[in-house]
PDB file of C-alpha atoms in Angstrom:
ATOM      1  CA  UNK A   1       0.044  -0.004  -0.002  1.00 93.00           C
ATOM      2  CA  UNK A   2       1.374   3.353  -0.905  1.00 94.00           C
ATOM      3  CA  UNK A   3       2.018   5.698   2.080  1.00 95.00           C
ATOM      4  CA  UNK A   4      -0.249   8.383   0.799  1.00 94.00           C
ATOM      5  CA  UNK A   5      -3.215   5.864   0.647  1.00 94.00           C
ATOM      6  CA  UNK A   6      -2.640   5.018   4.323  1.00 92.00           C
ATOM      7  CA  UNK A   7      -2.921   8.659   5.251  1.00 91.00           C
ATOM      8  CA  UNK A   8      -6.170   9.058   3.202  1.00 93.00           C
ATOM      9  CA  UNK A   9      -7.824   5.889   4.408  1.00 95.00           C
ATOM     10  CA  UNK A  10      -5.703   3.931   6.866  1.00 95.00           C
ATOM     11  CA  UNK A  11      -6.582   0.138   7.080  1.00 94.00           C
ATOM     12  CA  UNK A  12      -8.153  -0.910  10.316  1.00 94.00           C
ATOM     13  CA  UNK A  13      -5.834  -3.580  11.624  1.00 92.00           C
ATOM     14  CA  UNK A  14      -6.515  -5.497  14.836  1.00 90.00           C
ATOM     15  CA  UNK A  15      -4.543  -7.724  17.180  1.00 85.00           C
ATOM     16  CA  UNK A  16      -5.109 -10.003  20.203  1.00 84.00           C
ATOM     17  CA  UNK A  17      -2.583 -11.091  22.788  1.00 83.00           C
ATOM     18  CA  UNK A  18      -2.439 -14.710  23.840  1.00 80.00           C
ATOM     19  CA  UNK A  19      -0.567 -16.287  26.730  1.00 80.00           C
ATOM     20  CA  UNK A  20       0.882 -19.712  25.971  1.00 77.00           C
ATOM     21  CA  UNK A  21      -0.437 -22.327  28.444  1.00 82.00           C
ATOM     22  CA  UNK A  22       2.094 -23.823  30.847  1.00 83.00           C
ATOM     23  CA  UNK A  23       3.910 -26.687  29.047  1.00 83.00           C
ATOM     24  CA  UNK A  24       2.750 -25.533  25.586  1.00 82.00           C
ATOM     25  CA  UNK A  25       6.350 -25.478  24.268  1.00 80.00           C
ATOM     26  CA  UNK A  26       7.195 -28.917  25.513  1.00 85.00           C
ATOM     27  CA  UNK A  27      10.824 -28.203  26.185  1.00 83.00           C
ATOM     28  CA  UNK A  28      11.269 -25.894  23.296  1.00 82.00           C
ATOM     29  CA  UNK A  29      12.485 -22.233  23.778  1.00 78.00           C
ATOM     30  CA  UNK A  30      10.217 -19.456  22.562  1.00 72.00           C
ATOM     31  CA  UNK A  31      12.792 -18.549  19.878  1.00 76.00           C
ATOM     32  CA  UNK A  32      12.456 -22.088  18.485  1.00 81.00           C
ATOM     33  CA  UNK A  33       9.046 -21.027  17.055  1.00 75.00           C
ATOM     34  CA  UNK A  34      10.938 -18.858  14.591  1.00 79.00           C
ATOM     35  CA  UNK A  35      12.953 -21.663  12.817  1.00 82.00           C
ATOM     36  CA  UNK A  36      12.558 -21.512   9.080  1.00 85.00           C
ATOM     37  CA  UNK A  37      10.228 -18.440   8.997  1.00 84.00           C
ATOM     38  CA  UNK A  38      10.964 -15.202   7.295  1.00 84.00           C
ATOM     39  CA  UNK A  39       7.718 -13.420   8.141  1.00 86.00           C
ATOM     40  CA  UNK A  40       8.402 -12.876  11.853  1.00 84.00           C
ATOM     41  CA  UNK A  41       8.960 -10.038  14.284  1.00 81.00           C
ATOM     42  CA  UNK A  42      10.083 -10.932  17.720  1.00 79.00           C
ATOM     43  CA  UNK A  43      11.586  -9.747  20.916  1.00 78.00           C
ATOM     44  CA  UNK A  44      12.822 -12.599  23.116  1.00 77.00           C
ATOM     45  CA  UNK A  45      14.933 -12.217  26.295  1.00 81.00           C
ATOM     46  CA  UNK A  46      15.947 -15.092  28.579  1.00 81.00           C
ATOM     47  CA  UNK A  47      13.236 -17.296  27.036  1.00 71.00           C
ATOM     48  CA  UNK A  48      10.398 -14.814  27.480  1.00 76.00           C
ATOM     49  CA  UNK A  49       9.038 -12.241  25.108  1.00 76.00           C
ATOM     50  CA  UNK A  50       6.768 -11.766  22.115  1.00 74.00           C
ATOM     51  CA  UNK A  51       6.509 -13.121  18.666  1.00 76.00           C
ATOM     52  CA  UNK A  52       4.456 -11.860  15.706  1.00 78.00           C
ATOM     53  CA  UNK A  53       4.108 -14.265  12.723  1.00 78.00           C
ATOM     54  CA  UNK A  54       2.886 -13.219   9.328  1.00 82.00           C
ATOM     55  CA  UNK A  55       2.471  -9.950   7.400  1.00 83.00           C
ATOM     56  CA  UNK A  56      -0.723  -8.059   6.893  1.00 88.00           C
ATOM     57  CA  UNK A  57       0.513  -4.753   5.476  1.00 92.00           C
ATOM     58  CA  UNK A  58       3.402  -3.380   3.560  1.00 93.00           C
ATOM     59  CA  UNK A  59       3.699   0.446   3.270  1.00 96.00           C
ATOM     60  CA  UNK A  60       5.790   1.811   0.417  1.00 96.00           C
ATOM     61  CA  UNK A  61       7.201   5.245  -0.402  1.00 97.00           C
ATOM     62  CA  UNK A  62       9.756   6.631  -2.731  1.00 97.00           C
ATOM     63  CA  UNK A  63      11.494   9.964  -3.176  1.00 97.00           C
ATOM     64  CA  UNK A  64      13.373  12.371  -0.966  1.00 97.00           C
ATOM     65  CA  UNK A  65      10.596  12.626   1.563  1.00 97.00           C
ATOM     66  CA  UNK A  66       9.893   8.816   1.823  1.00 97.00           C
ATOM     67  CA  UNK A  67      10.991   8.509   5.476  1.00 98.00           C
ATOM     68  CA  UNK A  68       8.584  11.242   6.574  1.00 97.00           C
ATOM     69  CA  UNK A  69       5.845   9.795   4.405  1.00 97.00           C
ATOM     70  CA  UNK A  70       6.408   6.360   5.976  1.00 97.00           C
ATOM     71  CA  UNK A  71       6.447   7.775   9.469  1.00 97.00           C
ATOM     72  CA  UNK A  72       3.129   9.622   8.881  1.00 97.00           C
ATOM     73  CA  UNK A  73       1.511   6.526   7.207  1.00 96.00           C
ATOM     74  CA  UNK A  74       2.605   4.204  10.089  1.00 94.00           C
ATOM     75  CA  UNK A  75       1.138   6.661  12.688  1.00 96.00           C
ATOM     76  CA  UNK A  76      -2.021   6.735  10.785  1.00 96.00           C
ATOM     77  CA  UNK A  77      -2.263   2.927  10.740  1.00 95.00           C
ATOM     78  CA  UNK A  78      -1.466   2.630  14.349  1.00 91.00           C
ATOM     79  CA  UNK A  79      -4.030   5.249  15.236  1.00 94.00           C
ATOM     80  CA  UNK A  80      -6.750   3.445  13.363  1.00 95.00           C
ATOM     81  CA  UNK A  81      -5.884  -0.060  14.896  1.00 92.00           C
ATOM     82  CA  UNK A  82      -7.620  -1.620  17.784  1.00 91.00           C
ATOM     83  CA  UNK A  83      -6.602  -4.555  19.929  1.00 87.00           C
ATOM     84  CA  UNK A  84      -7.732  -6.929  22.658  1.00 86.00           C
ATOM     85  CA  UNK A  85      -5.178  -7.517  25.348  1.00 84.00           C
ATOM     86  CA  UNK A  86      -6.341 -10.386  27.506  1.00 82.00           C
ATOM     87  CA  UNK A  87      -3.076 -10.441  29.366  1.00 81.00           C
ATOM     88  CA  UNK A  88      -3.191  -6.799  30.653  1.00 78.00           C
ATOM     89  CA  UNK A  89       0.493  -6.708  31.471  1.00 76.00           C
ATOM     90  CA  UNK A  90       3.099  -4.030  30.792  1.00 71.00           C
ATOM     91  CA  UNK A  91       4.474  -4.454  27.351  1.00 66.00           C
ATOM     92  CA  UNK A  92       1.630  -6.677  26.176  1.00 70.00           C
ATOM     93  CA  UNK A  93      -0.913  -5.477  23.605  1.00 62.00           C
TER      94      UNK A  93
END
């Protein structure tokens, strides 16, 4: 999606947080879930953290003002997004 289109009509993205049940990884580290994937964003520290899998939006811009255009587009997308944070913990959601 072009950055200027995000500004005019930002997509309404949504998210939900989920806690893995105790024992769900069966001896695997959280980072092991990333093996072989290229569509991942993660922050993992000492076996704990968060992982996002998949891609729902790519914002594109060109030209000398592309960084500013991307910044503005990202803020518009985030501003239009909604989420459900069942964990209600700092850093979640």
